Amino acid sequence: GAVVSQHPSWVICKSGTSVKIECRSLDFQATTMFWYRQFPKQSLMLMATSNEGSKATYEQGVEKDKFLINHASLTLSTLTVTSAHPEDSSFYICSASLTMNTEAFFGQGTRLTVV
Amino acid sequence: AQTVTQSQPEMSVQEAETVTLSCTYDTSESDYYLFWYKQPPSRQMILVIRQEAYKQQNATENRFSVNFQKAAKSFSLKISDSQLGDAAMYFCAFRGGGATNKLIFGTGTLLAVQP
């Protein structure tokens, strides 16, 4: 199957700083990528849909100024957590599909810890 | 809005035995896709099986099969000849047939496999 790579796998940052997480489709082009957040022992919660060349679509309750998404190319989407707080600590996962009707491939996730 | 419900937070099965994980969903769409994903301790999401709603035949992938009941909006996963490596969190997911490719996940079932 197609490969989606997420970087970094884990990151620790201080409160008030910003952290950028990258999601790359390594062997295919993805016009759409998705960002999820997962708390311990809970399900994946969709945060936003990242569209190449246009603004991301955020789910209700997700602060777009807090979680900045940029999808500047067909193989890269980035999620920047701005002015991070301890409550932003979580596991963030991205996914991408080859086309609208094929399965989603997931990155390995990023564990963010804000201290 | 679509919802996905997994009523079994935890399940346990003996090695080599069969176990069934339950999933129900709610949607007004007639064209959609259903998936089962596995999330092992590494937290990498792995596609187990998918089912297109327009197909009456239940999907099968080696030891994994589904019982898709469209009228009842039920989509259970059967794991035959359970192996220790099957131990993981299993998520049922729904994707509509429209222009969006986003997945709606259930709350998950943690499967333990006893040797």
PDB file of C-alpha atoms in Angstrom:
ATOM      1  CA  GLY A   1       0.000   0.000   0.000  1.00  0.00           C
ATOM      2  CA  ALA A   2       0.851   3.669  -0.178  1.00  0.00           C
ATOM      3  CA  VAL A   3       3.081   5.181   2.462  1.00  0.00           C
ATOM      4  CA  VAL A   4       2.359   8.220   4.590  1.00  0.00           C
ATOM      5  CA  SER A   5       5.188   9.510   6.721  1.00  0.00           C
ATOM      6  CA  GLN A   6       4.708  11.754   9.717  1.00  0.00           C
ATOM      7  CA  HIS A   7       7.462  13.696  11.445  1.00  0.00           C
ATOM      8  CA  PRO A   8       8.416  13.973  14.218  1.00  0.00           C
ATOM      9  CA  SER A   9       7.267  10.820  15.990  1.00  0.00           C
ATOM     10  CA  TRP A  10       7.376  12.606  19.277  1.00  0.00           C
ATOM     11  CA  VAL A  11       8.116  16.099  20.477  1.00  0.00           C
ATOM     12  CA  ILE A  12       8.324  17.880  23.807  1.00  0.00           C
ATOM     13  CA  CYS A  13       7.916  21.635  23.881  1.00  0.00           C
ATOM     14  CA  LYS A  14       7.513  24.383  26.419  1.00  0.00           C
ATOM     15  CA  SER A  15       4.240  26.159  27.020  1.00  0.00           C
ATOM     16  CA  GLY A  16       3.817  29.146  24.766  1.00  0.00           C
ATOM     17  CA  THR A  17       5.966  27.854  21.942  1.00  0.00           C
ATOM     18  CA  SER A  18       4.797  26.557  18.560  1.00  0.00           C
ATOM     19  CA  VAL A  19       5.308  23.103  17.151  1.00  0.00           C
ATOM     20  CA  LYS A  20       5.096  21.988  13.531  1.00  0.00           C
ATOM     21  CA  ILE A  21       4.168  18.455  12.501  1.00  0.00           C
ATOM     22  CA  GLU A  22       4.697  17.265   8.942  1.00  0.00           C
ATOM     23  CA  CYS A  23       2.696  14.718   6.989  1.00  0.00           C
ATOM     24  CA  ARG A  24       4.089  13.458   3.693  1.00  0.00           C
ATOM     25  CA  SER A  25       2.706  11.086   1.114  1.00  0.00           C
ATOM     26  CA  LEU A  26       5.875   9.354  -0.049  1.00  0.00           C
ATOM     27  CA  ASP A  27       4.806   7.524  -3.195  1.00  0.00           C
ATOM     28  CA  PHE A  28       1.622   9.222  -4.281  1.00  0.00           C
ATOM     29  CA  GLN A  29       0.060  12.634  -4.592  1.00  0.00           C
ATOM     30  CA  ALA A  30      -2.674  13.541  -2.179  1.00  0.00           C
ATOM     31  CA  THR A  31      -4.933  16.484  -2.867  1.00  0.00           C
ATOM     32  CA  THR A  32      -6.582  15.917   0.484  1.00  0.00           C
ATOM     33  CA  MET A  33      -5.098  14.999   3.820  1.00  0.00           C
ATOM     34  CA  PHE A  34      -6.762  14.711   7.194  1.00  0.00           C
ATOM     35  CA  TRP A  35      -5.577  15.548  10.683  1.00  0.00           C
ATOM     36  CA  TYR A  36      -6.832  13.646  13.705  1.00  0.00           C
ATOM     37  CA  ARG A  37      -6.263  13.940  17.407  1.00  0.00           C
ATOM     38  CA  GLN A  38      -6.344  10.989  19.749  1.00  0.00           C
ATOM     39  CA  PHE A  39      -6.400  11.109  23.534  1.00  0.00           C
ATOM     40  CA  PRO A  40      -5.204   8.074  25.521  1.00  0.00           C
ATOM     41  CA  LYS A  41      -7.519   5.105  25.166  1.00  0.00           C
ATOM     42  CA  GLN A  42      -9.917   7.115  23.052  1.00  0.00           C
ATOM     43  CA  SER A  43     -10.932   7.242  19.438  1.00  0.00           C
ATOM     44  CA  LEU A  44      -9.596   9.412  16.648  1.00  0.00           C
ATOM     45  CA  MET A  45     -11.246  12.788  16.450  1.00  0.00           C
ATOM     46  CA  LEU A  46     -11.110  14.531  13.080  1.00  0.00           C
ATOM     47  CA  MET A  47      -9.687  18.014  13.470  1.00  0.00           C
ATOM     48  CA  ALA A  48      -9.534  19.278   9.918  1.00  0.00           C
ATOM     49  CA  THR A  49      -9.397  18.459   6.252  1.00  0.00           C
ATOM     50  CA  SER A  50      -6.305  19.768   4.508  1.00  0.00           C
ATOM     51  CA  ASN A  51      -6.811  20.738   0.869  1.00  0.00           C
ATOM     52  CA  GLU A  52      -3.874  21.335  -1.437  1.00  0.00           C
ATOM     53  CA  GLY A  53      -3.743  24.925  -2.575  1.00  0.00           C
ATOM     54  CA  SER A  54      -6.663  26.138  -0.513  1.00  0.00           C
ATOM     55  CA  LYS A  55      -7.711  26.746   3.063  1.00  0.00           C
ATOM     56  CA  ALA A  56      -8.253  23.846   5.395  1.00  0.00           C
ATOM     57  CA  THR A  57     -11.726  22.909   6.539  1.00  0.00           C
ATOM     58  CA  TYR A  58     -11.948  22.678  10.312  1.00  0.00           C
ATOM     59  CA  GLU A  59     -14.380  20.572  12.300  1.00  0.00           C
ATOM     60  CA  GLN A  60     -16.700  22.259  14.715  1.00  0.00           C
ATOM     61  CA  GLY A  61     -14.976  23.202  17.939  1.00  0.00           C
ATOM     62  CA  VAL A  62     -11.445  23.156  16.536  1.00  0.00           C
ATOM     63  CA  GLU A  63      -9.696  26.514  16.733  1.00  0.00           C
ATOM     64  CA  LYS A  64      -8.245  27.315  13.330  1.00  0.00           C
ATOM     65  CA  ASP A  65      -5.934  29.969  14.751  1.00  0.00           C
ATOM     66  CA  LYS A  66      -4.613  27.477  17.255  1.00  0.00           C
ATOM     67  CA  PHE A  67      -4.073  24.637  14.826  1.00  0.00           C
ATOM     68  CA  LEU A  68      -2.669  26.076  11.617  1.00  0.00           C
ATOM     69  CA  ILE A  69      -2.749  23.786   8.606  1.00  0.00           C
ATOM     70  CA  ASN A  70      -0.816  24.341   5.420  1.00  0.00           C
ATOM     71  CA  HIS A  71      -1.023  22.070   2.374  1.00  0.00           C
ATOM     72  CA  ALA A  72       1.378  23.736  -0.012  1.00  0.00           C
ATOM     73  CA  SER A  73       2.109  20.750  -2.219  1.00  0.00           C
ATOM     74  CA  LEU A  74       0.509  17.492  -3.286  1.00  0.00           C
ATOM     75  CA  THR A  75       2.776  15.522  -0.973  1.00  0.00           C
ATOM     76  CA  LEU A  76       3.038  17.646   2.143  1.00  0.00           C
ATOM     77  CA  SER A  77       0.655  18.964   4.742  1.00  0.00           C
ATOM     78  CA  THR A  78       1.769  20.588   7.983  1.00  0.00           C
ATOM     79  CA  LEU A  79      -0.014  21.112  11.272  1.00  0.00           C
ATOM     80  CA  THR A  80       1.337  23.853  13.522  1.00  0.00           C
ATOM     81  CA  VAL A  81       0.169  23.983  17.106  1.00  0.00           C
ATOM     82  CA  THR A  82       0.586  27.618  18.080  1.00  0.00           C
ATOM     83  CA  SER A  83       1.165  28.903  21.599  1.00  0.00           C
ATOM     84  CA  ALA A  84       1.010  25.364  22.901  1.00  0.00           C
ATOM     85  CA  HIS A  85      -0.491  24.639  26.311  1.00  0.00           C
ATOM     86  CA  PRO A  86      -0.329  21.441  28.362  1.00  0.00           C
ATOM     87  CA  GLU A  87      -3.913  20.622  27.341  1.00  0.00           C
ATOM     88  CA  ASP A  88      -2.690  20.408  23.731  1.00  0.00           C
ATOM     89  CA  SER A  89      -0.647  17.373  24.714  1.00  0.00           C
ATOM     90  CA  SER A  90      -2.019  14.512  22.664  1.00  0.00           C
ATOM     91  CA  PHE A  91      -1.365  12.080  19.832  1.00  0.00           C
ATOM     92  CA  TYR A  92      -1.806  13.637  16.397  1.00  0.00           C
ATOM     93  CA  ILE A  93      -2.313  11.472  13.301  1.00  0.00           C
ATOM     94  CA  CYS A  94      -2.575  12.392   9.644  1.00  0.00           C
ATOM     95  CA  SER A  95      -4.020  10.395   6.775  1.00  0.00           C
ATOM     96  CA  ALA A  96      -4.127  10.674   2.994  1.00  0.00           C
ATOM     97  CA  SER A  97      -5.817   8.895   0.115  1.00  0.00           C
ATOM     98  CA  LEU A  98      -4.839   8.386  -3.492  1.00  0.00           C
ATOM     99  CA  THR A  99      -8.298   9.291  -4.699  1.00  0.00           C
ATOM    100  CA  MET A 100     -11.638  10.148  -3.192  1.00  0.00           C
ATOM    101  CA  ASN A 101     -12.814   6.555  -3.302  1.00  0.00           C
ATOM    102  CA  THR A 102      -9.822   4.649  -2.042  1.00  0.00           C
ATOM    103  CA  GLU A 103      -8.720   3.724   1.423  1.00  0.00           C
ATOM    104  CA  ALA A 104      -6.970   6.176   3.690  1.00  0.00           C
ATOM    105  CA  PHE A 105      -3.362   5.547   4.658  1.00  0.00           C
ATOM    106  CA  PHE A 106      -2.201   6.795   8.002  1.00  0.00           C
ATOM    107  CA  GLY A 107       1.010   8.284   9.238  1.00  0.00           C
ATOM    108  CA  GLN A 108       2.628   6.769  12.293  1.00  0.00           C
ATOM    109  CA  GLY A 109       1.456   9.631  14.475  1.00  0.00           C
ATOM    110  CA  THR A 110       3.135  12.303  16.588  1.00  0.00           C
ATOM    111  CA  ARG A 111       3.057  12.326  20.344  1.00  0.00           C
ATOM    112  CA  LEU A 112       3.104  15.924  21.533  1.00  0.00           C
ATOM    113  CA  THR A 113       3.904  16.756  25.137  1.00  0.00           C
ATOM    114  CA  VAL A 114       3.702  20.345  26.284  1.00  0.00           C
ATOM    115  CA  VAL A 115       5.464  21.095  29.561  1.00  0.00           C
TER     116      VAL A 115
ATOM    117  CA  ALA B   1     -24.781  13.596  11.031  1.00  0.00           C
ATOM    118  CA  GLN B   2     -23.273  10.173  10.810  1.00  0.00           C
ATOM    119  CA  THR B   3     -22.398   8.306  13.975  1.00  0.00           C
ATOM    120  CA  VAL B   4     -20.540   5.083  14.619  1.00  0.00           C
ATOM    121  CA  THR B   5     -21.098   3.059  17.786  1.00  0.00           C
ATOM    122  CA  GLN B   6     -18.977   0.282  19.197  1.00  0.00           C
ATOM    123  CA  SER B   7     -20.680  -1.089  22.276  1.00  0.00           C
ATOM    124  CA  GLN B   8     -17.856  -3.340  23.445  1.00  0.00           C
ATOM    125  CA  PRO B   9     -15.028  -1.354  25.077  1.00  0.00           C
ATOM    126  CA  GLU B  10     -13.038  -4.544  25.668  1.00  0.00           C
ATOM    127  CA  MET B  11     -13.120  -8.099  24.428  1.00  0.00           C
ATOM    128  CA  SER B  12     -11.029 -11.154  25.119  1.00  0.00           C
ATOM    129  CA  VAL B  13     -10.479 -14.310  23.073  1.00  0.00           C
ATOM    130  CA  GLN B  14      -8.419 -17.449  23.435  1.00  0.00           C
ATOM    131  CA  GLU B  15      -5.737 -18.047  20.877  1.00  0.00           C
ATOM    132  CA  ALA B  16      -7.080 -20.030  17.881  1.00  0.00           C
ATOM    133  CA  GLU B  17     -10.669 -19.196  18.796  1.00  0.00           C
ATOM    134  CA  THR B  18     -13.113 -16.897  17.013  1.00  0.00           C
ATOM    135  CA  VAL B  19     -14.295 -13.511  18.205  1.00  0.00           C
ATOM    136  CA  THR B  20     -16.826 -11.037  16.842  1.00  0.00           C
ATOM    137  CA  LEU B  21     -16.593  -7.284  17.347  1.00  0.00           C
ATOM    138  CA  SER B  22     -19.770  -5.256  17.006  1.00  0.00           C
ATOM    139  CA  CYS B  23     -20.357  -1.979  15.218  1.00  0.00           C
ATOM    140  CA  THR B  24     -23.490  -0.073  14.372  1.00  0.00           C
ATOM    141  CA  TYR B  25     -23.790   3.176  12.503  1.00  0.00           C
ATOM    142  CA  ASP B  26     -26.355   5.759  11.614  1.00  0.00           C
ATOM    143  CA  THR B  27     -26.622   7.522   8.287  1.00  0.00           C
ATOM    144  CA  SER B  28     -29.210   8.750   5.838  1.00  0.00           C
ATOM    145  CA  GLU B  29     -26.943   8.056   2.882  1.00  0.00           C
ATOM    146  CA  SER B  30     -27.377   5.043   0.646  1.00  0.00           C
ATOM    147  CA  ASP B  31     -23.884   5.051  -0.793  1.00  0.00           C
ATOM    148  CA  TYR B  32     -21.038   4.797   1.710  1.00  0.00           C
ATOM    149  CA  TYR B  33     -18.065   2.766   2.831  1.00  0.00           C
ATOM    150  CA  LEU B  34     -17.322   0.967   6.065  1.00  0.00           C
ATOM    151  CA  PHE B  35     -13.947  -0.012   7.444  1.00  0.00           C
ATOM    152  CA  TRP B  36     -12.322  -1.813  10.307  1.00  0.00           C
ATOM    153  CA  TYR B  37      -8.947  -0.470  11.380  1.00  0.00           C
ATOM    154  CA  LYS B  38      -6.514  -2.049  13.790  1.00  0.00           C
ATOM    155  CA  GLN B  39      -4.320   0.043  16.078  1.00  0.00           C
ATOM    156  CA  PRO B  40      -1.633  -2.013  17.828  1.00  0.00           C
ATOM    157  CA  PRO B  41       0.483  -0.619  20.676  1.00  0.00           C
ATOM    158  CA  SER B  42       2.690   1.120  18.109  1.00  0.00           C
ATOM    159  CA  ARG B  43      -0.417   3.232  17.369  1.00  0.00           C
ATOM    160  CA  GLN B  44       0.000   2.836  13.610  1.00  0.00           C
ATOM    161  CA  MET B  45      -3.454   2.587  12.056  1.00  0.00           C
ATOM    162  CA  ILE B  46      -3.754  -0.481   9.845  1.00  0.00           C
ATOM    163  CA  LEU B  47      -6.658  -1.206   7.530  1.00  0.00           C
ATOM    164  CA  VAL B  48      -8.133  -4.628   8.259  1.00  0.00           C
ATOM    165  CA  ILE B  49     -11.076  -4.771   5.886  1.00  0.00           C
ATOM    166  CA  ARG B  50     -13.433  -2.542   3.925  1.00  0.00           C
ATOM    167  CA  GLN B  51     -16.992  -2.910   2.697  1.00  0.00           C
ATOM    168  CA  GLU B  52     -18.800  -0.925   0.048  1.00  0.00           C
ATOM    169  CA  ALA B  53     -22.439  -0.391   0.945  1.00  0.00           C
ATOM    170  CA  TYR B  54     -23.648  -1.216  -2.550  1.00  0.00           C
ATOM    171  CA  LYS B  55     -22.129  -4.681  -2.347  1.00  0.00           C
ATOM    172  CA  GLN B  56     -24.347  -7.310  -0.790  1.00  0.00           C
ATOM    173  CA  GLN B  57     -21.540  -9.800  -0.393  1.00  0.00           C
ATOM    174  CA  ASN B  58     -19.694  -9.619   2.874  1.00  0.00           C
ATOM    175  CA  ALA B  59     -16.021  -8.714   2.574  1.00  0.00           C
ATOM    176  CA  THR B  60     -13.401 -11.262   3.582  1.00  0.00           C
ATOM    177  CA  GLU B  61      -9.660 -10.928   4.081  1.00  0.00           C
ATOM    178  CA  ASN B  62      -8.043 -14.186   5.154  1.00  0.00           C
ATOM    179  CA  ARG B  63      -9.036 -14.714   8.803  1.00  0.00           C
ATOM    180  CA  PHE B  64     -11.070 -11.506   8.914  1.00  0.00           C
ATOM    181  CA  SER B  65     -14.628 -11.265   7.665  1.00  0.00           C
ATOM    182  CA  VAL B  66     -17.550  -8.952   8.194  1.00  0.00           C
ATOM    183  CA  ASN B  67     -21.265  -9.388   8.644  1.00  0.00           C
ATOM    184  CA  PHE B  68     -22.760  -6.382   6.896  1.00  0.00           C
ATOM    185  CA  GLN B  69     -26.448  -5.860   7.537  1.00  0.00           C
ATOM    186  CA  LYS B  70     -27.383  -2.709   5.645  1.00  0.00           C
ATOM    187  CA  ALA B  71     -30.987  -2.517   6.769  1.00  0.00           C
ATOM    188  CA  ALA B  72     -29.978  -2.901  10.392  1.00  0.00           C
ATOM    189  CA  LYS B  73     -26.969  -0.600   9.912  1.00  0.00           C
ATOM    190  CA  SER B  74     -24.716  -3.172  11.467  1.00  0.00           C
ATOM    191  CA  PHE B  75     -21.142  -4.013  10.521  1.00  0.00           C
ATOM    192  CA  SER B  76     -19.493  -6.617  12.725  1.00  0.00           C
ATOM    193  CA  LEU B  77     -15.986  -8.008  12.369  1.00  0.00           C
ATOM    194  CA  LYS B  78     -15.237 -11.686  12.847  1.00  0.00           C
ATOM    195  CA  ILE B  79     -11.696 -12.787  13.548  1.00  0.00           C
ATOM    196  CA  SER B  80     -11.146 -16.503  13.083  1.00  0.00           C
ATOM    197  CA  ASP B  81      -8.236 -18.534  14.425  1.00  0.00           C
ATOM    198  CA  SER B  82      -7.176 -15.620  16.625  1.00  0.00           C
ATOM    199  CA  GLN B  83      -3.468 -15.020  16.956  1.00  0.00           C
ATOM    200  CA  LEU B  84      -1.465 -13.198  19.605  1.00  0.00           C
ATOM    201  CA  GLY B  85      -0.638 -10.536  17.034  1.00  0.00           C
ATOM    202  CA  ASP B  86      -4.311  -9.716  16.679  1.00  0.00           C
ATOM    203  CA  ALA B  87      -4.268  -8.055  20.097  1.00  0.00           C
ATOM    204  CA  ALA B  88      -4.942  -4.388  19.467  1.00  0.00           C
ATOM    205  CA  MET B  89      -7.553  -1.660  19.523  1.00  0.00           C
ATOM    206  CA  TYR B  90     -10.051  -2.100  16.709  1.00  0.00           C
ATOM    207  CA  PHE B  91     -11.934   0.849  15.280  1.00  0.00           C
ATOM    208  CA  CYS B  92     -14.972   0.722  13.065  1.00  0.00           C
ATOM    209  CA  ALA B  93     -15.151   3.645  10.640  1.00  0.00           C
ATOM    210  CA  PHE B  94     -17.671   5.158   8.247  1.00  0.00           C
ATOM    211  CA  ARG B  95     -17.065   7.202   5.148  1.00  0.00           C
ATOM    212  CA  GLY B  96     -19.818   8.801   3.122  1.00  0.00           C
ATOM    213  CA  GLY B  97     -20.046   8.413  -0.608  1.00  0.00           C
ATOM    214  CA  GLY B  98     -19.948  12.126  -1.339  1.00  0.00           C
ATOM    215  CA  ALA B  99     -17.122  14.441  -2.226  1.00  0.00           C
ATOM    216  CA  THR B 100     -15.479  14.230   1.151  1.00  0.00           C
ATOM    217  CA  ASN B 101     -13.186  11.386   2.075  1.00  0.00           C
ATOM    218  CA  LYS B 102     -13.198  11.904   5.834  1.00  0.00           C
ATOM    219  CA  LEU B 103     -13.651   9.013   8.192  1.00  0.00           C
ATOM    220  CA  ILE B 104     -15.919   8.914  11.225  1.00  0.00           C
ATOM    221  CA  PHE B 105     -14.586   6.519  13.845  1.00  0.00           C
ATOM    222  CA  GLY B 106     -16.274   4.550  16.570  1.00  0.00           C
ATOM    223  CA  THR B 107     -14.927   4.566  20.102  1.00  0.00           C
ATOM    224  CA  GLY B 108     -12.974   1.372  19.625  1.00  0.00           C
ATOM    225  CA  THR B 109     -12.805  -2.115  21.095  1.00  0.00           C
ATOM    226  CA  LEU B 110      -9.677  -3.279  22.862  1.00  0.00           C
ATOM    227  CA  LEU B 111      -9.085  -6.918  21.979  1.00  0.00           C
ATOM    228  CA  ALA B 112      -6.951  -9.111  24.192  1.00  0.00           C
ATOM    229  CA  VAL B 113      -5.789 -12.516  22.966  1.00  0.00           C
ATOM    230  CA  GLN B 114      -5.065 -15.080  25.661  1.00  0.00           C
ATOM    231  CA  PRO B 115      -2.429 -17.732  24.966  1.00  0.00           C
TER     232      PRO B 115
END
